[in-house]
mmCIF file with all atom_site columns, C-alpha atoms in Angstrom:
data_model
loop_
_atom_site.group_PDB
_atom_site.id
_atom_site.type_symbol
_atom_site.label_atom_id
_atom_site.label_alt_id
_atom_site.label_comp_id
_atom_site.label_asym_id
_atom_site.label_entity_id
_atom_site.label_seq_id
_atom_site.pdbx_PDB_ins_code
_atom_site.Cartn_x
_atom_site.Cartn_y
_atom_site.Cartn_z
_atom_site.occupancy
_atom_site.B_iso_or_equiv
_atom_site.pdbx_formal_charge
_atom_site.auth_seq_id
_atom_site.auth_comp_id
_atom_site.auth_asym_id
_atom_site.auth_atom_id
_atom_site.pdbx_PDB_model_num
ATOM 1   C CA . MET B 1 1   ? 99.407  89.348  81.047  1.00 78.00 ? 1   MET B CA 1
ATOM 2   C CA . ALA B 1 2   ? 97.588  92.752  81.063  1.00 83.00 ? 2   ALA B CA 1
ATOM 3   C CA . LYS B 1 3   ? 99.371  95.876  80.516  1.00 88.00 ? 3   LYS B CA 1
ATOM 4   C CA . LEU B 1 4   ? 98.468  99.157  81.724  1.00 90.00 ? 4   LEU B CA 1
ATOM 5   C CA . ASP B 1 5   ? 100.219 102.478 81.077  1.00 91.00 ? 5   ASP B CA 1
ATOM 6   C CA . VAL B 1 6   ? 102.288 104.023 83.752  1.00 92.00 ? 6   VAL B CA 1
ATOM 7   C CA . TYR B 1 7   ? 101.655 108.043 84.052  1.00 92.00 ? 7   TYR B CA 1
ATOM 8   C CA . ASN B 1 8   ? 104.147 110.480 85.769  1.00 91.00 ? 8   ASN B CA 1
ATOM 9   C CA . LYS B 1 9   ? 102.643 113.746 88.000  1.00 89.00 ? 9   LYS B CA 1
ATOM 10  C CA . LEU B 1 10  ? 101.639 115.903 85.183  1.00 90.00 ? 10  LEU B CA 1
ATOM 11  C CA . GLY B 1 11  ? 99.763  113.073 83.464  1.00 88.00 ? 11  GLY B CA 1
ATOM 12  C CA . GLU B 1 12  ? 101.786 111.792 80.974  1.00 91.00 ? 12  GLU B CA 1
ATOM 13  C CA . VAL B 1 13  ? 102.243 108.336 79.985  1.00 91.00 ? 13  VAL B CA 1
ATOM 14  C CA . VAL B 1 14  ? 106.021 107.546 80.408  1.00 91.00 ? 14  VAL B CA 1
ATOM 15  C CA . GLY B 1 15  ? 106.120 103.714 79.757  1.00 91.00 ? 15  GLY B CA 1
ATOM 16  C CA . GLN B 1 16  ? 104.006 100.613 80.459  1.00 92.00 ? 16  GLN B CA 1
ATOM 17  C CA . ILE B 1 17  ? 104.138 97.986  83.283  1.00 93.00 ? 17  ILE B CA 1
ATOM 18  C CA . GLU B 1 18  ? 102.602 94.131  83.033  1.00 91.00 ? 18  GLU B CA 1
ATOM 19  C CA . LEU B 1 19  ? 100.166 92.975  85.518  1.00 91.00 ? 19  LEU B CA 1
ATOM 20  C CA . SER B 1 20  ? 100.174 89.351  86.835  1.00 91.00 ? 20  SER B CA 1
ATOM 21  C CA . ASP B 1 21  ? 97.188  87.178  85.287  1.00 91.00 ? 21  ASP B CA 1
ATOM 22  C CA . ALA B 1 22  ? 97.565  85.337  88.724  1.00 92.00 ? 22  ALA B CA 1
ATOM 23  C CA . ILE B 1 23  ? 96.501  88.175  90.820  1.00 93.00 ? 23  ILE B CA 1
ATOM 24  C CA . PHE B 1 24  ? 94.968  90.899  88.576  1.00 93.00 ? 24  PHE B CA 1
ATOM 25  C CA . ALA B 1 25  ? 92.886  88.367  86.456  1.00 90.00 ? 25  ALA B CA 1
ATOM 26  C CA . ILE B 1 26  ? 91.322  85.697  88.214  1.00 93.00 ? 26  ILE B CA 1
ATOM 27  C CA . GLN B 1 27  ? 87.842  84.644  88.448  1.00 94.00 ? 27  GLN B CA 1
ATOM 28  C CA . PRO B 1 28  ? 86.645  87.082  91.139  1.00 93.00 ? 28  PRO B CA 1
ATOM 29  C CA . ASN B 1 29  ? 85.185  84.807  94.526  1.00 95.00 ? 29  ASN B CA 1
ATOM 30  C CA . GLU B 1 30  ? 82.068  87.401  95.584  1.00 95.00 ? 30  GLU B CA 1
ATOM 31  C CA . SER B 1 31  ? 81.681  84.875  98.582  1.00 96.00 ? 31  SER B CA 1
ATOM 32  C CA . VAL B 1 32  ? 84.799  85.054  99.831  1.00 96.00 ? 32  VAL B CA 1
ATOM 33  C CA . VAL B 1 33  ? 85.117  88.742  99.434  1.00 96.00 ? 33  VAL B CA 1
ATOM 34  C CA . HIS B 1 34  ? 81.767  88.896  101.316 1.00 97.00 ? 34  HIS B CA 1
ATOM 35  C CA . GLN B 1 35  ? 83.509  86.901  104.394 1.00 97.00 ? 35  GLN B CA 1
ATOM 36  C CA . VAL B 1 36  ? 86.305  88.821  104.656 1.00 97.00 ? 36  VAL B CA 1
ATOM 37  C CA . VAL B 1 37  ? 84.839  92.252  104.555 1.00 97.00 ? 37  VAL B CA 1
ATOM 38  C CA . LYS B 1 38  ? 82.367  91.052  107.115 1.00 97.00 ? 38  LYS B CA 1
ATOM 39  C CA . GLN B 1 39  ? 85.418  89.919  109.235 1.00 96.00 ? 39  GLN B CA 1
ATOM 40  C CA . GLN B 1 40  ? 86.858  93.136  108.939 1.00 96.00 ? 40  GLN B CA 1
ATOM 41  C CA . LEU B 1 41  ? 83.869  95.126  109.780 1.00 96.00 ? 41  LEU B CA 1
ATOM 42  C CA . ALA B 1 42  ? 83.512  92.510  112.883 1.00 96.00 ? 42  ALA B CA 1
ATOM 43  C CA . ASN B 1 43  ? 86.829  93.309  113.970 1.00 95.00 ? 43  ASN B CA 1
ATOM 44  C CA . LYS B 1 44  ? 86.598  97.288  113.948 1.00 94.00 ? 44  LYS B CA 1
ATOM 45  C CA . ARG B 1 45  ? 83.530  96.830  116.511 1.00 95.00 ? 45  ARG B CA 1
ATOM 46  C CA . GLN B 1 46  ? 84.549  97.855  120.121 1.00 95.00 ? 46  GLN B CA 1
ATOM 47  C CA . GLY B 1 47  ? 81.702  95.619  121.496 1.00 94.00 ? 47  GLY B CA 1
ATOM 48  C CA . THR B 1 48  ? 81.143  97.641  124.472 1.00 95.00 ? 48  THR B CA 1
ATOM 49  C CA . SER B 1 49  ? 77.711  98.364  124.723 1.00 95.00 ? 49  SER B CA 1
ATOM 50  C CA . SER B 1 50  ? 75.902  97.408  127.863 1.00 96.00 ? 50  SER B CA 1
ATOM 51  C CA . THR B 1 51  ? 72.770  97.328  129.860 1.00 95.00 ? 51  THR B CA 1
ATOM 52  C CA . LEU B 1 52  ? 72.123  96.662  133.246 1.00 96.00 ? 52  LEU B CA 1
ATOM 53  C CA . THR B 1 53  ? 69.682  93.241  134.277 1.00 94.00 ? 53  THR B CA 1
ATOM 54  C CA . ARG B 1 54  ? 67.334  92.772  136.630 1.00 93.00 ? 54  ARG B CA 1
ATOM 55  C CA . SER B 1 55  ? 70.118  92.098  139.101 1.00 91.00 ? 55  SER B CA 1
ATOM 56  C CA . GLU B 1 56  ? 72.202  94.790  138.826 1.00 94.00 ? 56  GLU B CA 1
ATOM 57  C CA . VAL B 1 57  ? 69.668  97.929  138.926 1.00 94.00 ? 57  VAL B CA 1
ATOM 58  C CA . ARG B 1 58  ? 69.426  100.126 141.944 1.00 93.00 ? 58  ARG B CA 1
ATOM 59  C CA . GLY B 1 59  ? 66.596  99.787  144.263 1.00 90.00 ? 59  GLY B CA 1
ATOM 60  C CA . GLY B 1 60  ? 63.693  96.739  144.011 1.00 88.00 ? 60  GLY B CA 1
ATOM 61  C CA . GLY B 1 61  ? 64.166  95.095  147.311 1.00 89.00 ? 61  GLY B CA 1
ATOM 62  C CA . ARG B 1 62  ? 61.015  95.740  148.987 1.00 92.00 ? 62  ARG B CA 1
ATOM 63  C CA . LYS B 1 63  ? 57.982  93.612  147.795 1.00 94.00 ? 63  LYS B CA 1
ATOM 64  C CA . PRO B 1 64  ? 56.045  96.754  146.222 1.00 94.00 ? 64  PRO B CA 1
ATOM 65  C CA . TRP B 1 65  ? 52.595  94.975  147.847 1.00 95.00 ? 65  TRP B CA 1
ATOM 66  C CA . ARG B 1 66  ? 51.485  92.077  149.140 1.00 95.00 ? 66  ARG B CA 1
ATOM 67  C CA . GLN B 1 67  ? 50.824  88.908  147.334 1.00 96.00 ? 67  GLN B CA 1
ATOM 68  C CA . LYS B 1 68  ? 46.688  88.939  147.588 1.00 95.00 ? 68  LYS B CA 1
ATOM 69  C CA . GLY B 1 69  ? 43.935  91.038  147.982 1.00 95.00 ? 69  GLY B CA 1
ATOM 70  C CA . THR B 1 70  ? 45.053  94.235  146.558 1.00 95.00 ? 70  THR B CA 1
ATOM 71  C CA . GLY B 1 71  ? 43.097  93.075  143.134 1.00 95.00 ? 71  GLY B CA 1
ATOM 72  C CA . ARG B 1 72  ? 46.343  94.157  141.239 1.00 96.00 ? 72  ARG B CA 1
ATOM 73  C CA . ALA B 1 73  ? 48.548  91.811  139.583 1.00 95.00 ? 73  ALA B CA 1
ATOM 74  C CA . ARG B 1 74  ? 51.377  90.385  141.891 1.00 95.00 ? 74  ARG B CA 1
ATOM 75  C CA . GLN B 1 75  ? 54.592  91.775  142.144 1.00 94.00 ? 75  GLN B CA 1
ATOM 76  C CA . GLY B 1 76  ? 57.902  90.598  143.635 1.00 93.00 ? 76  GLY B CA 1
ATOM 77  C CA . SER B 1 77  ? 60.019  93.886  142.893 1.00 94.00 ? 77  SER B CA 1
ATOM 78  C CA . ILE B 1 78  ? 59.785  97.069  141.454 1.00 94.00 ? 78  ILE B CA 1
ATOM 79  C CA . ARG B 1 79  ? 62.881  96.532  139.257 1.00 94.00 ? 79  ARG B CA 1
ATOM 80  C CA . ALA B 1 80  ? 61.509  93.689  137.282 1.00 94.00 ? 80  ALA B CA 1
ATOM 81  C CA . ALA B 1 81  ? 61.601  94.171  133.457 1.00 94.00 ? 81  ALA B CA 1
ATOM 82  C CA . GLN B 1 82  ? 58.096  95.247  133.312 1.00 94.00 ? 82  GLN B CA 1
ATOM 83  C CA . TRP B 1 83  ? 58.469  98.059  135.372 1.00 95.00 ? 83  TRP B CA 1
ATOM 84  C CA . VAL B 1 84  ? 59.952  101.605 134.337 1.00 93.00 ? 84  VAL B CA 1
ATOM 85  C CA . GLY B 1 85  ? 63.147  101.800 135.480 1.00 92.00 ? 85  GLY B CA 1
ATOM 86  C CA . GLY B 1 86  ? 63.555  98.001  135.700 1.00 94.00 ? 86  GLY B CA 1
ATOM 87  C CA . GLY B 1 87  ? 66.274  95.416  134.248 1.00 95.00 ? 87  GLY B CA 1
ATOM 88  C CA . ILE B 1 88  ? 66.288  94.652  130.931 1.00 95.00 ? 88  ILE B CA 1
ATOM 89  C CA . ILE B 1 89  ? 66.168  90.733  129.817 1.00 95.00 ? 89  ILE B CA 1
ATOM 90  C CA . PHE B 1 90  ? 68.610  89.870  126.941 1.00 95.00 ? 90  PHE B CA 1
ATOM 91  C CA . GLY B 1 91  ? 69.915  93.137  126.418 1.00 94.00 ? 91  GLY B CA 1
ATOM 92  C CA . PRO B 1 92  ? 73.518  93.629  125.231 1.00 95.00 ? 92  PRO B CA 1
ATOM 93  C CA . LYS B 1 93  ? 76.909  92.969  127.410 1.00 95.00 ? 93  LYS B CA 1
ATOM 94  C CA . PRO B 1 94  ? 80.624  93.761  126.338 1.00 96.00 ? 94  PRO B CA 1
ATOM 95  C CA . ARG B 1 95  ? 81.368  91.066  124.188 1.00 95.00 ? 95  ARG B CA 1
ATOM 96  C CA . ASN B 1 96  ? 84.187  90.217  121.446 1.00 96.00 ? 96  ASN B CA 1
ATOM 97  C CA . TYR B 1 97  ? 82.487  90.216  117.944 1.00 96.00 ? 97  TYR B CA 1
ATOM 98  C CA . SER B 1 98  ? 86.226  89.480  115.876 1.00 95.00 ? 98  SER B CA 1
ATOM 99  C CA . PHE B 1 99  ? 86.523  86.267  113.986 1.00 95.00 ? 99  PHE B CA 1
ATOM 100 C CA . ALA B 1 100 ? 89.255  84.968  112.261 1.00 95.00 ? 100 ALA B CA 1
ATOM 101 C CA . VAL B 1 101 ? 89.637  83.946  108.399 1.00 95.00 ? 101 VAL B CA 1
ATOM 102 C CA . PRO B 1 102 ? 92.517  81.817  106.735 1.00 96.00 ? 102 PRO B CA 1
ATOM 103 C CA . LYS B 1 103 ? 95.289  83.484  105.389 1.00 94.00 ? 103 LYS B CA 1
ATOM 104 C CA . LYS B 1 104 ? 94.510  81.563  102.036 1.00 95.00 ? 104 LYS B CA 1
ATOM 105 C CA . GLN B 1 105 ? 90.882  83.241  101.797 1.00 95.00 ? 105 GLN B CA 1
ATOM 106 C CA . ARG B 1 106 ? 92.338  86.657  102.756 1.00 95.00 ? 106 ARG B CA 1
ATOM 107 C CA . ARG B 1 107 ? 94.964  86.459  99.871  1.00 95.00 ? 107 ARG B CA 1
ATOM 108 C CA . LEU B 1 108 ? 91.924  85.164  97.362  1.00 96.00 ? 108 LEU B CA 1
ATOM 109 C CA . ALA B 1 109 ? 89.744  87.942  98.180  1.00 96.00 ? 109 ALA B CA 1
ATOM 110 C CA . LEU B 1 110 ? 92.633  90.323  97.741  1.00 95.00 ? 110 LEU B CA 1
ATOM 111 C CA . LYS B 1 111 ? 93.399  88.956  94.447  1.00 95.00 ? 111 LYS B CA 1
ATOM 112 C CA . SER B 1 112 ? 89.482  89.226  93.517  1.00 96.00 ? 112 SER B CA 1
ATOM 113 C CA . VAL B 1 113 ? 89.190  92.270  94.214  1.00 95.00 ? 113 VAL B CA 1
ATOM 114 C CA . PHE B 1 114 ? 92.324  93.374  92.368  1.00 94.00 ? 114 PHE B CA 1
ATOM 115 C CA . SER B 1 115 ? 90.916  91.645  89.311  1.00 95.00 ? 115 SER B CA 1
ATOM 116 C CA . SER B 1 116 ? 87.500  93.401  89.603  1.00 94.00 ? 116 SER B CA 1
ATOM 117 C CA . LYS B 1 117 ? 89.121  96.945  89.785  1.00 94.00 ? 117 LYS B CA 1
ATOM 118 C CA . LEU B 1 118 ? 91.180  96.032  86.675  1.00 93.00 ? 118 LEU B CA 1
ATOM 119 C CA . ALA B 1 119 ? 88.384  94.658  84.467  1.00 93.00 ? 119 ALA B CA 1
ATOM 120 C CA . ALA B 1 120 ? 86.435  97.595  85.441  1.00 93.00 ? 120 ALA B CA 1
ATOM 121 C CA . ASP B 1 121 ? 89.125  99.732  84.389  1.00 91.00 ? 121 ASP B CA 1
ATOM 122 C CA . SER B 1 122 ? 89.512  101.539 87.839  1.00 93.00 ? 122 SER B CA 1
ATOM 123 C CA . ILE B 1 123 ? 93.421  100.773 88.389  1.00 94.00 ? 123 ILE B CA 1
ATOM 124 C CA . LYS B 1 124 ? 96.020  103.471 87.835  1.00 94.00 ? 124 LYS B CA 1
ATOM 125 C CA . VAL B 1 125 ? 99.858  103.085 87.923  1.00 94.00 ? 125 VAL B CA 1
ATOM 126 C CA . VAL B 1 126 ? 101.813 106.365 88.253  1.00 94.00 ? 126 VAL B CA 1
ATOM 127 C CA . GLU B 1 127 ? 105.540 106.364 88.194  1.00 93.00 ? 127 GLU B CA 1
ATOM 128 C CA . ASP B 1 128 ? 105.492 107.739 91.604  1.00 89.00 ? 128 ASP B CA 1
ATOM 129 C CA . LEU B 1 129 ? 103.741 110.268 94.070  1.00 89.00 ? 129 LEU B CA 1
ATOM 130 C CA . ASN B 1 130 ? 106.868 112.039 95.903  1.00 89.00 ? 130 ASN B CA 1
ATOM 131 C CA . LEU B 1 131 ? 105.883 115.524 96.851  1.00 89.00 ? 131 LEU B CA 1
ATOM 132 C CA . GLU B 1 132 ? 108.691 118.194 97.574  1.00 89.00 ? 132 GLU B CA 1
ATOM 133 C CA . GLU B 1 133 ? 106.272 119.522 100.377 1.00 90.00 ? 133 GLU B CA 1
ATOM 134 C CA . ILE B 1 134 ? 103.317 118.948 102.698 1.00 93.00 ? 134 ILE B CA 1
ATOM 135 C CA . LYS B 1 135 ? 101.185 121.104 100.790 1.00 93.00 ? 135 LYS B CA 1
ATOM 136 C CA . THR B 1 136 ? 97.572  119.568 99.693  1.00 93.00 ? 136 THR B CA 1
ATOM 137 C CA . LYS B 1 137 ? 97.086  122.293 96.801  1.00 93.00 ? 137 LYS B CA 1
ATOM 138 C CA . ALA B 1 138 ? 100.302 120.713 95.178  1.00 92.00 ? 138 ALA B CA 1
ATOM 139 C CA . PHE B 1 139 ? 98.682  117.222 95.794  1.00 92.00 ? 139 PHE B CA 1
ATOM 140 C CA . VAL B 1 140 ? 95.251  118.231 94.137  1.00 93.00 ? 140 VAL B CA 1
ATOM 141 C CA . THR B 1 141 ? 97.044  119.699 90.825  1.00 93.00 ? 141 THR B CA 1
ATOM 142 C CA . VAL B 1 142 ? 98.544  116.392 90.614  1.00 92.00 ? 142 VAL B CA 1
ATOM 143 C CA . LEU B 1 143 ? 95.322  114.519 90.619  1.00 92.00 ? 143 LEU B CA 1
ATOM 144 C CA . GLN B 1 144 ? 93.997  117.296 88.320  1.00 93.00 ? 144 GLN B CA 1
ATOM 145 C CA . ALA B 1 145 ? 96.717  115.872 85.656  1.00 92.00 ? 145 ALA B CA 1
ATOM 146 C CA . LEU B 1 146 ? 95.658  112.383 86.548  1.00 91.00 ? 146 LEU B CA 1
ATOM 147 C CA . LYS B 1 147 ? 92.201  113.305 86.047  1.00 90.00 ? 147 LYS B CA 1
ATOM 148 C CA . LEU B 1 148 ? 91.101  111.835 89.233  1.00 89.00 ? 148 LEU B CA 1
ATOM 149 C CA . ASP B 1 149 ? 90.186  115.067 91.082  1.00 81.00 ? 149 ASP B CA 1
ATOM 150 C CA . ASN B 1 150 ? 86.491  114.029 90.690  1.00 85.00 ? 150 ASN B CA 1
ATOM 151 C CA . LYS B 1 151 ? 86.691  110.372 92.462  1.00 88.00 ? 151 LYS B CA 1
ATOM 152 C CA . SER B 1 152 ? 87.268  108.773 95.381  1.00 94.00 ? 152 SER B CA 1
ATOM 153 C CA . MET B 1 153 ? 90.579  106.686 95.699  1.00 94.00 ? 153 MET B CA 1
ATOM 154 C CA . LEU B 1 154 ? 93.108  104.730 97.438  1.00 95.00 ? 154 LEU B CA 1
ATOM 155 C CA . ILE B 1 155 ? 96.769  105.552 96.724  1.00 95.00 ? 155 ILE B CA 1
ATOM 156 C CA . VAL B 1 156 ? 99.166  102.264 97.642  1.00 94.00 ? 156 VAL B CA 1
ATOM 157 C CA . GLU B 1 157 ? 102.774 103.333 98.169  1.00 93.00 ? 157 GLU B CA 1
ATOM 158 C CA . ALA B 1 158 ? 105.412 100.851 98.513  1.00 89.00 ? 158 ALA B CA 1
ATOM 159 C CA . GLY B 1 159 ? 106.593 102.038 101.517 1.00 85.00 ? 159 GLY B CA 1
ATOM 160 C CA . GLU B 1 160 ? 106.100 105.164 104.042 1.00 87.00 ? 160 GLU B CA 1
ATOM 161 C CA . ASN B 1 161 ? 105.920 108.518 102.045 1.00 88.00 ? 161 ASN B CA 1
ATOM 162 C CA . LYS B 1 162 ? 105.003 111.250 104.630 1.00 91.00 ? 162 LYS B CA 1
ATOM 163 C CA . ASN B 1 163 ? 104.813 114.191 102.476 1.00 92.00 ? 163 ASN B CA 1
ATOM 164 C CA . LEU B 1 164 ? 101.836 112.546 100.349 1.00 92.00 ? 164 LEU B CA 1
ATOM 165 C CA . GLN B 1 165 ? 100.106 111.198 103.419 1.00 92.00 ? 165 GLN B CA 1
ATOM 166 C CA . LEU B 1 166 ? 99.931  114.433 105.182 1.00 93.00 ? 166 LEU B CA 1
ATOM 167 C CA . SER B 1 167 ? 99.080  116.197 102.030 1.00 93.00 ? 167 SER B CA 1
ATOM 168 C CA . ALA B 1 168 ? 96.496  113.850 101.329 1.00 92.00 ? 168 ALA B CA 1
ATOM 169 C CA . ARG B 1 169 ? 94.922  113.721 104.866 1.00 92.00 ? 169 ARG B CA 1
ATOM 170 C CA . ASN B 1 170 ? 92.704  116.667 104.577 1.00 90.00 ? 170 ASN B CA 1
ATOM 171 C CA . LEU B 1 171 ? 90.627  115.340 100.925 1.00 93.00 ? 171 LEU B CA 1
ATOM 172 C CA . PRO B 1 172 ? 87.752  113.311 102.279 1.00 93.00 ? 172 PRO B CA 1
ATOM 173 C CA . GLN B 1 173 ? 87.618  111.213 99.025  1.00 93.00 ? 173 GLN B CA 1
ATOM 174 C CA . VAL B 1 174 ? 91.481  110.035 99.374  1.00 94.00 ? 174 VAL B CA 1
ATOM 175 C CA . ALA B 1 175 ? 92.757  107.623 101.312 1.00 94.00 ? 175 ALA B CA 1
ATOM 176 C CA . THR B 1 176 ? 96.522  106.331 101.428 1.00 94.00 ? 176 THR B CA 1
ATOM 177 C CA . CYS B 1 177 ? 98.041  103.260 102.436 1.00 93.00 ? 177 CYS B CA 1
ATOM 178 C CA . ARG B 1 178 ? 101.107 101.043 102.099 1.00 93.00 ? 178 ARG B CA 1
ATOM 179 C CA . VAL B 1 179 ? 101.503 97.306  100.450 1.00 92.00 ? 179 VAL B CA 1
ATOM 180 C CA . ASN B 1 180 ? 101.405 95.422  103.799 1.00 91.00 ? 180 ASN B CA 1
ATOM 181 C CA . THR B 1 181 ? 98.503  97.420  104.919 1.00 91.00 ? 181 THR B CA 1
ATOM 182 C CA . LEU B 1 182 ? 96.280  96.832  102.060 1.00 93.00 ? 182 LEU B CA 1
ATOM 183 C CA . ASN B 1 183 ? 92.868  95.292  102.751 1.00 93.00 ? 183 ASN B CA 1
ATOM 184 C CA . VAL B 1 184 ? 89.746  94.229  101.088 1.00 95.00 ? 184 VAL B CA 1
ATOM 185 C CA . TYR B 1 185 ? 87.198  96.822  102.334 1.00 95.00 ? 185 TYR B CA 1
ATOM 186 C CA . ASP B 1 186 ? 89.165  99.890  101.890 1.00 94.00 ? 186 ASP B CA 1
ATOM 187 C CA . ILE B 1 187 ? 90.146  98.745  98.380  1.00 95.00 ? 187 ILE B CA 1
ATOM 188 C CA . LEU B 1 188 ? 86.002  98.113  97.608  1.00 95.00 ? 188 LEU B CA 1
ATOM 189 C CA . SER B 1 189 ? 85.117  101.314 99.399  1.00 93.00 ? 189 SER B CA 1
ATOM 190 C CA . LYS B 1 190 ? 86.635  103.824 96.534  1.00 94.00 ? 190 LYS B CA 1
ATOM 191 C CA . ASP B 1 191 ? 86.117  104.193 93.422  1.00 93.00 ? 191 ASP B CA 1
ATOM 192 C CA . VAL B 1 192 ? 89.858  103.966 91.753  1.00 94.00 ? 192 VAL B CA 1
ATOM 193 C CA . LEU B 1 193 ? 92.817  102.079 92.947  1.00 95.00 ? 193 LEU B CA 1
ATOM 194 C CA . VAL B 1 194 ? 96.093  104.080 92.283  1.00 94.00 ? 194 VAL B CA 1
ATOM 195 C CA . LEU B 1 195 ? 99.416  102.264 92.610  1.00 94.00 ? 195 LEU B CA 1
ATOM 196 C CA . THR B 1 196 ? 102.816 103.471 92.500  1.00 93.00 ? 196 THR B CA 1
ATOM 197 C CA . LYS B 1 197 ? 104.998 101.804 89.910  1.00 93.00 ? 197 LYS B CA 1
ATOM 198 C CA . GLU B 1 198 ? 107.049 100.447 92.528  1.00 93.00 ? 198 GLU B CA 1
ATOM 199 C CA . ALA B 1 199 ? 103.817 99.234  94.518  1.00 93.00 ? 199 ALA B CA 1
ATOM 200 C CA . ALA B 1 200 ? 102.418 97.465  91.731  1.00 93.00 ? 200 ALA B CA 1
ATOM 201 C CA . LEU B 1 201 ? 105.663 95.156  91.259  1.00 93.00 ? 201 LEU B CA 1
ATOM 202 C CA . LYS B 1 202 ? 105.743 94.555  95.335  1.00 93.00 ? 202 LYS B CA 1
ATOM 203 C CA . ILE B 1 203 ? 101.996 93.625  95.309  1.00 93.00 ? 203 ILE B CA 1
ATOM 204 C CA . GLN B 1 204 ? 103.063 90.935  92.404  1.00 91.00 ? 204 GLN B CA 1
ATOM 205 C CA . GLU B 1 205 ? 106.126 90.287  94.319  1.00 91.00 ? 205 GLU B CA 1
ATOM 206 C CA . VAL B 1 206 ? 103.907 89.339  97.518  1.00 90.00 ? 206 VAL B CA 1
ATOM 207 C CA . TYR B 1 207 ? 101.021 87.703  96.213  1.00 85.00 ? 207 TYR B CA 1
ATOM 208 C CA . ALA B 1 208 ? 102.374 85.788  93.349  1.00 77.00 ? 208 ALA B CA 1
#
């Protein structure tokens, strides 16, 4: 089992934590990770883009000129696709882009990104991140003590931590979430995964 130092808010090592090899030291499955990320991005799509077909555009009820004798190509409507203002052929219509990925694959993808982060030395465990007040400046001081102020990060809490969430929301490089809302895309999109000690234990309890 891998052992990681546990830091306090002053950046001091106050202990160690053992991380399960079954979650943090597996062989990452890149194809499953790709599939899950693809699913997450697809599920976020609104699918509301829409174009008008020939039957939906306004006008074009009368034949623009007679069939023969003009020397021009025959035309049936000024709203055919080749006319300016005409209908669109095979244009986008509202649709649902979402699809499902089996639960076992989702769990494997999470374990794969956990393992990748640990292998890259990009996981940091802190004792807690409880702040006395909602203040971004105070939170930045904590990040500086942990030497994380110049990196993008996902901070994972075991439960709701309103002071932390509101203090961090003005920092574009910082995202926060709880263990029960963890997802593959958010972990991959940040340089460092920051876990509170309680969150790390809960992850091992949930995904063991």
